[in-house]
Short mmCIF file of C-alpha atoms in Angstrom, two decimals:
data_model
loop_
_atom_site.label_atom_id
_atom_site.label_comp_id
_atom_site.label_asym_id
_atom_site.label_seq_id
_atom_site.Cartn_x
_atom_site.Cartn_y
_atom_site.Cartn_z
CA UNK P 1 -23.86 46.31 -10.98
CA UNK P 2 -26.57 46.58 -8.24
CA UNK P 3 -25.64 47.64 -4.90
CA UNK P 4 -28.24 46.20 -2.48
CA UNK P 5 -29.18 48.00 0.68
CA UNK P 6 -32.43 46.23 2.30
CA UNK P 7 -35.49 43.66 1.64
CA UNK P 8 -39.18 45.02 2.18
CA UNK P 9 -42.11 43.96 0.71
CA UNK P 10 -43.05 44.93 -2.63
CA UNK P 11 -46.43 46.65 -1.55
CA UNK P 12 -45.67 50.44 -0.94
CA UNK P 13 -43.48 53.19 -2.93
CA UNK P 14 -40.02 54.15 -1.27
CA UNK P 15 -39.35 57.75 0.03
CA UNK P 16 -37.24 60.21 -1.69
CA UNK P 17 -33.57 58.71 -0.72
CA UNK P 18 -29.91 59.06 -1.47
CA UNK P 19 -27.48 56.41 -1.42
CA UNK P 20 -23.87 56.20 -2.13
CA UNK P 21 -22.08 58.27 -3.51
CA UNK P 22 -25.47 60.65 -3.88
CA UNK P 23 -27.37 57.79 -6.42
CA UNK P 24 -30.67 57.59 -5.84
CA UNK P 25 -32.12 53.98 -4.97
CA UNK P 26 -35.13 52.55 -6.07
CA UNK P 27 -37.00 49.63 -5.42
CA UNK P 28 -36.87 45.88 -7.83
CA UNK P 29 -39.55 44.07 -7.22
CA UNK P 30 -39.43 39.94 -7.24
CA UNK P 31 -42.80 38.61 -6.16
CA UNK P 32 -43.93 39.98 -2.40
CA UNK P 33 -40.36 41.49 -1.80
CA UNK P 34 -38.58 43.77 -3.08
CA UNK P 35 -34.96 44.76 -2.94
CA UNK P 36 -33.91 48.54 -2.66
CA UNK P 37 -30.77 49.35 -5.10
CA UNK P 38 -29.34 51.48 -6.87
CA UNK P 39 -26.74 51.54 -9.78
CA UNK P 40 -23.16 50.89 -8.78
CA UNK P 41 -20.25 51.23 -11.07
CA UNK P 42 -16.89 49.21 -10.65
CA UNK P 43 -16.01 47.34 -7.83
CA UNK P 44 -17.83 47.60 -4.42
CA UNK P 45 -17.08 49.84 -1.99
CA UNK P 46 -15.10 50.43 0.60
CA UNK P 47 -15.92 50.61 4.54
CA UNK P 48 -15.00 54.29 4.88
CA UNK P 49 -17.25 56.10 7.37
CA UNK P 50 -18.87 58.30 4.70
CA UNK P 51 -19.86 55.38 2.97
CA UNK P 52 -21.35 53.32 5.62
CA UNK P 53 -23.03 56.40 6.89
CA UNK P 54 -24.76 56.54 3.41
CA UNK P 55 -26.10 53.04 3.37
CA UNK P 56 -26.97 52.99 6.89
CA UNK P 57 -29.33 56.54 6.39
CA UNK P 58 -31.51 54.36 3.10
CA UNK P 59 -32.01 51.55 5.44
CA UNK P 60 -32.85 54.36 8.55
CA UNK P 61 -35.16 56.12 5.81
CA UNK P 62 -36.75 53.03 4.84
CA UNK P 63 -37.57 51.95 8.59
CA UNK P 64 -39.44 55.08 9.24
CA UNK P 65 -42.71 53.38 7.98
CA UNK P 66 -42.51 49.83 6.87
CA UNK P 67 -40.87 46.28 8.10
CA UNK P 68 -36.98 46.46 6.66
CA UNK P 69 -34.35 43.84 6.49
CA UNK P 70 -30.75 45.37 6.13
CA UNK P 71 -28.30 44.14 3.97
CA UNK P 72 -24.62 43.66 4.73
CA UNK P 73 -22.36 46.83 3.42
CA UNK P 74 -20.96 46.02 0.42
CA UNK P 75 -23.66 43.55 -1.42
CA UNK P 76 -23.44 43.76 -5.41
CA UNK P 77 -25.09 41.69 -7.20
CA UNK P 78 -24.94 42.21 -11.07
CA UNK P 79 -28.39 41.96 -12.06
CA UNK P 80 -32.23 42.48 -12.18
CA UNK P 81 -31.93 38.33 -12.58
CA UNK P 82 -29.63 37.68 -10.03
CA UNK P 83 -31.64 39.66 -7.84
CA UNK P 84 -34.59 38.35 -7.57
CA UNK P 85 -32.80 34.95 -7.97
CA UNK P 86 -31.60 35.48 -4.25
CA UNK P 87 -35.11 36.85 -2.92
CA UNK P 88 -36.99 33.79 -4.94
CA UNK P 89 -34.24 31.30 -3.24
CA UNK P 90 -35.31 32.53 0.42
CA UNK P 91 -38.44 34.43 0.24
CA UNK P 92 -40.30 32.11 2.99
CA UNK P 93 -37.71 32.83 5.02
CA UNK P 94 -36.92 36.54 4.62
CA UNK P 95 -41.05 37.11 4.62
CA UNK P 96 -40.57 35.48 8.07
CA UNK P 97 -37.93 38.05 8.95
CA UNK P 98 -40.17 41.02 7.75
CA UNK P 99 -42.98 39.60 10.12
CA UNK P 100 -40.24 39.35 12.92
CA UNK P 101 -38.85 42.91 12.76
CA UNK P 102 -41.99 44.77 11.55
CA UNK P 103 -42.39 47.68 13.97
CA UNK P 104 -39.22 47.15 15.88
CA UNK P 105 -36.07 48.13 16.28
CA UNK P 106 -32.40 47.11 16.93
CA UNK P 107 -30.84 48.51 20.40
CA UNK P 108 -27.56 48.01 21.74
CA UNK P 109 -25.74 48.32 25.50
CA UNK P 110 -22.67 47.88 26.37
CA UNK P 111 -21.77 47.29 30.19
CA UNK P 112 -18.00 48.50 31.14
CA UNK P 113 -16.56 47.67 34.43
CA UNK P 114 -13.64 48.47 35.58
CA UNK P 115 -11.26 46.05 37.73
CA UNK P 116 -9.19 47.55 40.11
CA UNK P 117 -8.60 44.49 42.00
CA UNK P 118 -6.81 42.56 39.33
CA UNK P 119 -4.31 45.85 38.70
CA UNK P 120 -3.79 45.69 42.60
CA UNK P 121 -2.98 41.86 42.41
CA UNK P 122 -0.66 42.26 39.26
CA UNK P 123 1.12 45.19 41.78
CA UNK P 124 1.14 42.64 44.26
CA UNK P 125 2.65 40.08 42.53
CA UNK P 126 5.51 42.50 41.50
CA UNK P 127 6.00 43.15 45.27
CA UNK P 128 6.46 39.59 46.03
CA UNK P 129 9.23 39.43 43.98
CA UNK P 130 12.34 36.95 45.76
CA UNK P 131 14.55 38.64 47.91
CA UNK P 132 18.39 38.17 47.36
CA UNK P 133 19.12 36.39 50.17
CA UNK P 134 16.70 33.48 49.51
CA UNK P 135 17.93 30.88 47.99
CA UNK P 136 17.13 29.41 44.16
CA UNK P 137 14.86 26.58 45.40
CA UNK P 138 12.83 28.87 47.95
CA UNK P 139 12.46 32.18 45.81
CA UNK P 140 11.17 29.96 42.94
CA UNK P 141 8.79 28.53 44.91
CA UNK P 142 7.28 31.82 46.44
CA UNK P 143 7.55 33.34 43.05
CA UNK P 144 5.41 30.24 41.71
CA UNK P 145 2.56 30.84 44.73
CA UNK P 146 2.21 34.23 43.81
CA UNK P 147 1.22 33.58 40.80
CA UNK P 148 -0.91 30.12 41.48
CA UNK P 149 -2.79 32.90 43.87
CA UNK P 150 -2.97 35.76 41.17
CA UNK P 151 -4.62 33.26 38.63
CA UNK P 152 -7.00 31.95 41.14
CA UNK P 153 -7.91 35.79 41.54
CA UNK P 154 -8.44 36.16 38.37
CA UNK P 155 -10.69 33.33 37.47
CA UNK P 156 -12.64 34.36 40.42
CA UNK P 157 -13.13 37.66 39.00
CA UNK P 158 -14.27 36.42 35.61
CA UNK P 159 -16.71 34.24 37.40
CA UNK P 160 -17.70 37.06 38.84
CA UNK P 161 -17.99 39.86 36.04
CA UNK P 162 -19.84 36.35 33.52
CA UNK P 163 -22.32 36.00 36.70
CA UNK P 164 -22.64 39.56 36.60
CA UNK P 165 -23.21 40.14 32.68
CA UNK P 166 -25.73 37.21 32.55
CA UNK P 167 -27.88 38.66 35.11
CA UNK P 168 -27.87 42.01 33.90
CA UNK P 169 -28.45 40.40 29.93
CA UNK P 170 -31.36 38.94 31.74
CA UNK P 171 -32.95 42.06 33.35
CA UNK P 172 -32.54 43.42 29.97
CA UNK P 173 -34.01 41.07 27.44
CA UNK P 174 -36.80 41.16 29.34
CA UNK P 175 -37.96 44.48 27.84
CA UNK P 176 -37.05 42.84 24.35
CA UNK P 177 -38.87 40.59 21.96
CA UNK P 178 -35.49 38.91 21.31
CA UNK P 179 -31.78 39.04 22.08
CA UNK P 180 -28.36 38.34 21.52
CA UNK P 181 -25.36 39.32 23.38
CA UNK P 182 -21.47 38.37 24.25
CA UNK P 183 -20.20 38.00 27.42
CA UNK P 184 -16.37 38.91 28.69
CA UNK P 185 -16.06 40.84 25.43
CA UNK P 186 -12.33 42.61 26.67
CA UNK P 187 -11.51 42.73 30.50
CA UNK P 188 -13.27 45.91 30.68
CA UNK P 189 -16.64 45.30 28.48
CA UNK P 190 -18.33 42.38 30.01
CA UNK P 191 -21.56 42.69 27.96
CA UNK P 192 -22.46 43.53 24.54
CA UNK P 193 -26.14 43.37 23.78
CA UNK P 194 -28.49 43.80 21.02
CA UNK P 195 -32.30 43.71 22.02
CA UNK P 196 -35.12 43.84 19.53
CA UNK P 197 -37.54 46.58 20.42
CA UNK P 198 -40.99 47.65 19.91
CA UNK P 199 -40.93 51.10 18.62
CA UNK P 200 -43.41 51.97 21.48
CA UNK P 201 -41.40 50.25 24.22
CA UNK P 202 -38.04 51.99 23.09
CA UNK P 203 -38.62 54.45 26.13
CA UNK P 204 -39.51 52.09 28.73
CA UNK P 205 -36.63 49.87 27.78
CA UNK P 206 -34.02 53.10 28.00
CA UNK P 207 -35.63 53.75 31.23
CA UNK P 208 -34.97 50.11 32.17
CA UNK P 209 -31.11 50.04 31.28
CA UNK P 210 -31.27 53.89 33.41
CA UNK P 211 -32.30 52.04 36.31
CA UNK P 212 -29.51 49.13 36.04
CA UNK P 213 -27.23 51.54 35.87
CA UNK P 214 -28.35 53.12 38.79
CA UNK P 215 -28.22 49.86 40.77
CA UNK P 216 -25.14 48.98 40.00
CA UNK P 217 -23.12 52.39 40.55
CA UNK P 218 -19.65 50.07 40.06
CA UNK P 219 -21.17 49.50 36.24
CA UNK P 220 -21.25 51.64 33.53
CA UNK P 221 -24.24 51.09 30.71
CA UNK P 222 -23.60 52.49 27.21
CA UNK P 223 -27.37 52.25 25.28
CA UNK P 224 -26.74 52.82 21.48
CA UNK P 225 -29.56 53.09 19.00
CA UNK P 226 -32.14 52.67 17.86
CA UNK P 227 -30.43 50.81 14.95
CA UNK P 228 -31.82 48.42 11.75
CA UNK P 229 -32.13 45.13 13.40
CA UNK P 230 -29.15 43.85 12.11
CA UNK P 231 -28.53 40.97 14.28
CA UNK P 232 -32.03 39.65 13.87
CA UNK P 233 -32.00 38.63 10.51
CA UNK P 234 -31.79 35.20 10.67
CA UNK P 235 -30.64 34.57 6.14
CA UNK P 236 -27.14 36.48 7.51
CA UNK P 237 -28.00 39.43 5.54
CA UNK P 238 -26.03 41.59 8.05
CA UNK P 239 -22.70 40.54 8.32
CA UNK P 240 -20.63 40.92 11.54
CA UNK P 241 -17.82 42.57 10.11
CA UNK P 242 -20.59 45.12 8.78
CA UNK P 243 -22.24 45.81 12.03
CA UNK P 244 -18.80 46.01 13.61
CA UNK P 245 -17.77 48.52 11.47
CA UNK P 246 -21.25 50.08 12.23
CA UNK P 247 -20.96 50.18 15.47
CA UNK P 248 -17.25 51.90 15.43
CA UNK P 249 -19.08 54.87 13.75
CA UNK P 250 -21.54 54.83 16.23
CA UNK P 251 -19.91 55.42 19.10
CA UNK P 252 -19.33 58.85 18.50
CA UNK P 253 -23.10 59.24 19.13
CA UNK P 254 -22.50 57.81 22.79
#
């Protein structure tokens, strides 16, 4: 089997790397692309930190000097044939990608906020609770007001914190050739961004999410990479449970 790490093109020698388990990859070449492999015995491997680390260092290797598409963890495909069947059967496409990506790279904020408000309306609520001496009708109707009032709180805070996460996605992707993000990720994380980056820009746009952070002191902004640009490879290549996993690992570096 052939475990499958990235797509470049076929024009320039790869770099003395190590893969999983310590196998050396090497490049196949189908056409104008190339895919970097190496041999992989048995069945493919698990997510395990170690291992991810491993392919994730190839594909950081490879980006050191030339356009590179990642590949999801975990790709085996059994053959020099099959191989090159999958570059032939999307080559336009995946050239495109190599065009797209060429000199850039993948970063990543998260924006945390935290909500004091709705934990003081959720205390609230408990305080409201019916007093003894009302009767059933009346303490089931406060009880049901209380919460009509806590729910309108909390929609107006989502509004709020969406409003919030858009603007500052905004301010962001400016410094980016493209973007993708999610908004309302968890109550706490309202954004999670990934912003494709000129190498040469990388500073300016860390100075940029520096300054957001400053101007909204109630925020915190977590920058990760730079990273392969796994969510700009428009064949999938990158899956999200990969960069997921990925991105688990990486937040030790935060």
């Amino acid at each position: 089997m052939l475990y499958l790490y990235a797509i470049i093109h076929a024009d320039a020698p790869l770099p003395m790397l190590r893969g999983l388990d310590g196998v050396v990859p090497f490049a196949l070449p189908c056409g104008a692309l190339a895919a970097v492999v190496s041999v992989h015995p048995g069945a493919a491997p698990q997510p395990t930190a170690e291992y991810l680390w491993q392919h994730e260092a190839v594909i950081e290797a490879l980006m050191d000097d030339r356009a590179t598409l990642p590949a999801r963890f975990g790709t085996l495909l059994p053959d020099h044939a099959a191989v090159c069947g999958a570059l032939y059967s999307h080559a336009a496409e995946l050239e495109a990608d190599l065009v797209r990506v060429g000199g850039r790279v993948e970063l990543g904020v998260r924006v945390l906020m935290s909500n004091p408000e709705r934990a003081d309306a959720a205390r609230g609520a408990g305080s409201e609770q019916p007093h003894q001496g009302d009767n059933a009708a009346s303490a089931g109707r406060n009880y049901m007001l209380v919460r009509l009032a806590e729910e309108q709180r909390t929609q107006t805070q989502r509004q709020h914190a969406r409003a919030l996460a858009e603007e500052l996605h905004a301010a962001l992707a400016v410094g980016a050739d493209e973007s993708v993000c999610r908004v309302l990720v968890t109550e706490q994380m309202i954004l999670a961004g990934a912003y494709l980056v000129e190498r040469a820009a990388v500073a300016g746009f860390q100075r940029r999410c520096a300054a957001l952070g400053t101007a909204y002191p109630a925020l915190q902004l977590l920058g990760t990479g730079p990273w392969p640009p796994y969510h700009f490879v428009s064949t999938g290549a990158a899956s999200e449970r990969a960069q997921s996993l990925i991105a688990e690992v990486a937040n030790e570096r935060i």
